């Protein structure tokens, strides 16, 4: 079957750096997405990786290794507003998105 | 209005009621999606419409009935639901369901459904 694994919850300190990992086993691969979802709100698109390597976008970066079935989302200079759930999703060979259960990130002052 | 909107934001219904969820996208996209989001579980894809034709139906019980009258509007008709159907129902849209490149899905804020 298809599977996306990510930690259920993480805690970090304001101003610090946190890395949220995602491993996947899917039928084919056509890109990996990261979304941010604040409580009670819509998931919002953060990043897309289809080739190996690091994509940087401001304080957020996303890394992909297709051979390892692995990605991470790196958040720098953490702010209280970064407290949210972070969802990893992989697009499979049928172009369907397979979703992880999300990582709840708690930022402490 | 911009992006993807959903109404109502909250809905409480009994198991014998009939209700409908509405989604509207203002992005000029060709594909629309219904997802179910339960606590601590992955998003579950329910239905996909592309150019108003249903292209995906992931073994969803018949008590959920989608309707897509045009490329901007999507409905989810609900009848004789069960308490385990209580969840957040999210609508999303994208340029195309099998498009290349990012073909990013954009989500609405969801309807929080409680079935008593």
Short mmCIF file of C-alpha atoms in Angstrom, two decimals:
data_model
loop_
_atom_site.label_atom_id
_atom_site.label_comp_id
_atom_site.label_asym_id
_atom_site.label_seq_id
_atom_site.Cartn_x
_atom_site.Cartn_y
_atom_site.Cartn_z
CA UNK A 1 0.00 0.00 0.00
CA UNK A 2 0.90 3.65 -0.16
CA UNK A 3 2.14 5.33 2.98
CA UNK A 4 3.35 8.72 4.16
CA UNK A 5 5.00 8.95 7.60
CA UNK A 6 5.65 12.12 9.56
CA UNK A 7 5.94 12.78 13.30
CA UNK A 8 2.68 13.47 15.06
CA UNK A 9 3.90 16.42 17.10
CA UNK A 10 7.01 18.51 17.60
CA UNK A 11 7.91 21.34 19.95
CA UNK A 12 10.42 24.11 19.29
CA UNK A 13 11.44 27.45 20.73
CA UNK A 14 10.78 30.86 19.20
CA UNK A 15 13.78 32.00 17.16
CA UNK A 16 15.16 28.48 16.76
CA UNK A 17 15.26 26.10 13.77
CA UNK A 18 13.12 22.98 13.37
CA UNK A 19 13.18 20.18 10.80
CA UNK A 20 10.02 18.18 10.06
CA UNK A 21 10.69 14.88 8.32
CA UNK A 22 8.50 12.98 5.88
CA UNK A 23 9.12 9.52 4.46
CA UNK A 24 7.00 7.99 1.76
CA UNK A 25 6.28 4.75 -0.08
CA UNK A 26 4.06 5.35 -3.08
CA UNK A 27 3.17 3.88 -6.44
CA UNK A 28 5.28 6.19 -8.54
CA UNK A 29 6.34 9.74 -7.79
CA UNK A 30 5.29 12.99 -9.46
CA UNK A 31 6.26 15.52 -6.85
CA UNK A 32 6.05 16.19 -3.13
CA UNK A 33 4.12 19.01 -1.48
CA UNK A 34 4.22 20.67 1.91
CA UNK A 35 1.19 22.51 3.25
CA UNK A 36 0.66 24.54 6.43
CA UNK A 37 -2.66 24.34 8.26
CA UNK A 38 -3.53 26.56 11.20
CA UNK A 39 -6.21 25.22 13.52
CA UNK A 40 -9.65 25.67 11.99
CA UNK A 41 -8.28 27.01 8.72
CA UNK A 42 -7.58 25.83 5.20
CA UNK A 43 -4.32 24.08 4.33
CA UNK A 44 -2.12 26.54 2.44
CA UNK A 45 0.59 25.61 -0.03
CA UNK A 46 4.18 26.02 1.14
CA UNK A 47 6.47 24.19 -1.26
CA UNK A 48 6.82 21.69 -4.09
CA UNK A 49 9.78 19.42 -4.84
CA UNK A 50 10.10 17.11 -7.82
CA UNK A 51 13.89 16.96 -8.22
CA UNK A 52 16.42 16.03 -5.56
CA UNK A 53 17.84 18.86 -3.55
CA UNK A 54 16.90 21.87 -1.50
CA UNK A 55 14.29 24.49 -2.40
CA UNK A 56 14.54 27.66 -0.34
CA UNK A 57 11.75 30.15 0.10
CA UNK A 58 12.42 32.76 2.75
CA UNK A 59 12.48 31.23 6.23
CA UNK A 60 11.18 27.89 4.88
CA UNK A 61 13.19 25.32 2.91
CA UNK A 62 12.20 21.89 1.63
CA UNK A 63 14.52 19.04 0.75
CA UNK A 64 13.89 15.93 -1.33
CA UNK A 65 15.76 12.66 -1.84
CA UNK A 66 13.83 10.46 -4.24
CA UNK A 67 16.19 7.49 -3.84
CA UNK A 68 15.54 7.49 -0.08
CA UNK A 69 11.84 8.33 -0.27
CA UNK A 70 12.52 11.19 2.10
CA UNK A 71 11.80 14.87 2.46
CA UNK A 72 12.09 17.46 5.17
CA UNK A 73 10.72 20.92 5.79
CA UNK A 74 13.13 23.28 7.53
CA UNK A 75 11.76 26.31 9.35
CA UNK A 76 14.25 28.96 10.48
CA UNK A 77 13.90 31.89 12.88
CA UNK A 78 10.72 30.41 14.27
CA UNK A 79 7.88 32.76 15.11
CA UNK A 80 4.83 32.12 17.27
CA UNK A 81 2.65 32.30 14.15
CA UNK A 82 4.45 29.20 12.81
CA UNK A 83 2.50 27.11 15.31
CA UNK A 84 0.40 24.98 12.99
CA UNK A 85 0.13 21.53 11.44
CA UNK A 86 2.42 20.77 8.52
CA UNK A 87 1.12 18.30 5.94
CA UNK A 88 3.31 16.28 3.57
CA UNK A 89 1.72 14.92 0.39
CA UNK A 90 3.10 12.93 -2.54
CA UNK A 91 1.59 12.83 -6.02
CA UNK A 92 1.66 9.24 -7.26
CA UNK A 93 1.78 7.77 -10.76
CA UNK A 94 -1.97 8.40 -11.16
CA UNK A 95 -1.45 12.07 -10.21
CA UNK A 96 -3.40 11.50 -7.03
CA UNK A 97 -2.17 13.17 -3.85
CA UNK A 98 -1.35 10.79 -0.99
CA UNK A 99 -1.37 12.65 2.32
CA UNK A 100 0.43 12.22 5.61
CA UNK A 101 -1.48 12.71 8.85
CA UNK A 102 0.37 15.97 9.51
CA UNK A 103 2.84 17.17 12.13
CA UNK A 104 1.56 19.53 14.79
CA UNK A 105 4.27 22.07 15.55
CA UNK A 106 4.12 23.86 18.88
CA UNK A 107 6.27 26.97 19.32
CA UNK A 108 7.16 28.03 22.84
CA UNK A 109 8.41 31.49 23.82
CA UNK B 1 -14.42 36.96 -3.00
CA UNK B 2 -11.09 35.41 -3.81
CA UNK B 3 -9.70 31.89 -3.68
CA UNK B 4 -11.95 29.04 -2.55
CA UNK B 5 -14.97 29.66 -0.35
CA UNK B 6 -17.14 27.16 1.51
CA UNK B 7 -20.50 27.46 3.23
CA UNK B 8 -21.58 26.83 5.84
CA UNK B 9 -18.50 26.92 8.06
CA UNK B 10 -20.22 24.89 10.75
CA UNK B 11 -23.10 22.44 10.50
CA UNK B 12 -24.85 20.31 13.10
CA UNK B 13 -27.34 17.78 11.81
CA UNK B 14 -29.28 14.78 12.95
CA UNK B 15 -28.95 11.41 11.28
CA UNK B 16 -32.26 11.81 9.46
CA UNK B 17 -31.59 15.29 8.09
CA UNK B 18 -30.67 16.26 4.54
CA UNK B 19 -28.20 19.09 4.06
CA UNK B 20 -25.80 20.36 1.41
CA UNK B 21 -22.31 21.79 1.55
CA UNK B 22 -21.34 24.39 -1.01
CA UNK B 23 -17.96 25.25 -2.48
CA UNK B 24 -17.07 28.00 -4.93
CA UNK B 25 -13.71 28.70 -6.52
CA UNK B 26 -12.74 32.07 -8.00
CA UNK B 27 -9.42 30.94 -9.49
CA UNK B 28 -10.50 29.85 -12.97
CA UNK B 29 -9.49 26.26 -12.24
CA UNK B 30 -10.75 23.19 -14.08
CA UNK B 31 -10.71 20.62 -11.28
CA UNK B 32 -12.44 20.52 -7.91
CA UNK B 33 -12.12 18.10 -5.00
CA UNK B 34 -13.91 17.05 -1.83
CA UNK B 35 -11.80 15.82 1.09
CA UNK B 36 -12.69 14.53 4.54
CA UNK B 37 -10.33 15.46 7.37
CA UNK B 38 -10.63 13.63 10.67
CA UNK B 39 -8.45 14.32 13.70
CA UNK B 40 -4.94 12.87 13.46
CA UNK B 41 -5.72 11.12 10.17
CA UNK B 42 -4.53 11.88 6.62
CA UNK B 43 -6.79 13.79 4.32
CA UNK B 44 -9.17 11.37 2.60
CA UNK B 45 -9.98 12.16 -1.01
CA UNK B 46 -13.70 11.65 -1.63
CA UNK B 47 -14.48 12.99 -5.09
CA UNK B 48 -12.71 14.69 -7.99
CA UNK B 49 -14.35 16.61 -10.79
CA UNK B 50 -12.52 17.71 -13.90
CA UNK B 51 -14.33 20.01 -16.32
CA UNK B 52 -17.56 19.13 -14.50
CA UNK B 53 -17.12 15.39 -15.04
CA UNK B 54 -16.57 13.13 -12.06
CA UNK B 55 -13.20 11.40 -12.45
CA UNK B 56 -12.69 9.93 -9.00
CA UNK B 57 -14.96 8.32 -6.45
CA UNK B 58 -12.97 6.65 -3.71
CA UNK B 59 -15.51 4.13 -2.42
CA UNK B 60 -17.48 6.81 -0.64
CA UNK B 61 -20.81 5.72 0.91
CA UNK B 62 -23.87 6.67 -1.11
CA UNK B 63 -25.11 8.90 1.71
CA UNK B 64 -22.63 11.42 0.27
CA UNK B 65 -23.67 12.69 -3.16
CA UNK B 66 -21.59 15.25 -5.08
CA UNK B 67 -22.80 17.67 -7.70
CA UNK B 68 -20.78 19.92 -9.98
CA UNK B 69 -23.08 22.18 -12.03
CA UNK B 70 -20.18 24.18 -13.51
CA UNK B 71 -16.43 24.51 -13.14
CA UNK B 72 -16.75 27.10 -10.35
CA UNK B 73 -19.24 25.38 -8.06
CA UNK B 74 -19.23 22.09 -6.21
CA UNK B 75 -21.81 20.69 -3.80
CA UNK B 76 -21.83 17.78 -1.40
CA UNK B 77 -25.33 16.57 -0.60
CA UNK B 78 -25.68 14.76 2.71
CA UNK B 79 -28.45 12.42 3.85
CA UNK B 80 -28.90 9.85 6.63
CA UNK B 81 -25.38 10.42 7.91
CA UNK B 82 -23.79 8.55 10.80
CA UNK B 83 -21.99 10.03 13.83
CA UNK B 84 -18.67 8.73 12.43
CA UNK B 85 -19.17 11.09 9.48
CA UNK B 86 -18.47 14.02 11.80
CA UNK B 87 -15.33 15.69 10.44
CA UNK B 88 -13.98 18.72 8.62
CA UNK B 89 -14.97 18.63 4.94
CA UNK B 90 -12.55 20.49 2.73
CA UNK B 91 -13.03 21.61 -0.84
CA UNK B 92 -10.06 22.27 -3.10
CA UNK B 93 -9.44 23.29 -6.68
CA UNK B 94 -6.54 23.05 -9.11
CA UNK B 95 -5.81 23.89 -12.69
CA UNK B 96 -6.07 20.24 -13.80
CA UNK B 97 -6.18 16.90 -11.96
CA UNK B 98 -3.44 15.27 -13.99
CA UNK B 99 -1.52 18.30 -15.02
CA UNK B 100 2.21 18.52 -15.07
CA UNK B 101 4.28 20.87 -13.02
CA UNK B 102 3.06 21.78 -9.60
CA UNK B 103 -0.71 21.70 -10.30
CA UNK B 104 -1.13 22.94 -6.75
CA UNK B 105 -4.41 22.37 -4.97
CA UNK B 106 -5.91 25.39 -3.22
CA UNK B 107 -8.21 24.73 -0.30
CA UNK B 108 -11.26 26.36 1.16
CA UNK B 109 -11.61 26.86 4.93
CA UNK B 110 -13.79 23.78 5.32
CA UNK B 111 -17.14 22.94 6.86
CA UNK B 112 -17.00 21.51 10.38
CA UNK B 113 -19.76 18.88 10.37
CA UNK B 114 -21.20 17.33 13.51
CA UNK B 115 -23.69 14.48 13.19
CA UNK B 116 -25.76 13.82 16.29
#
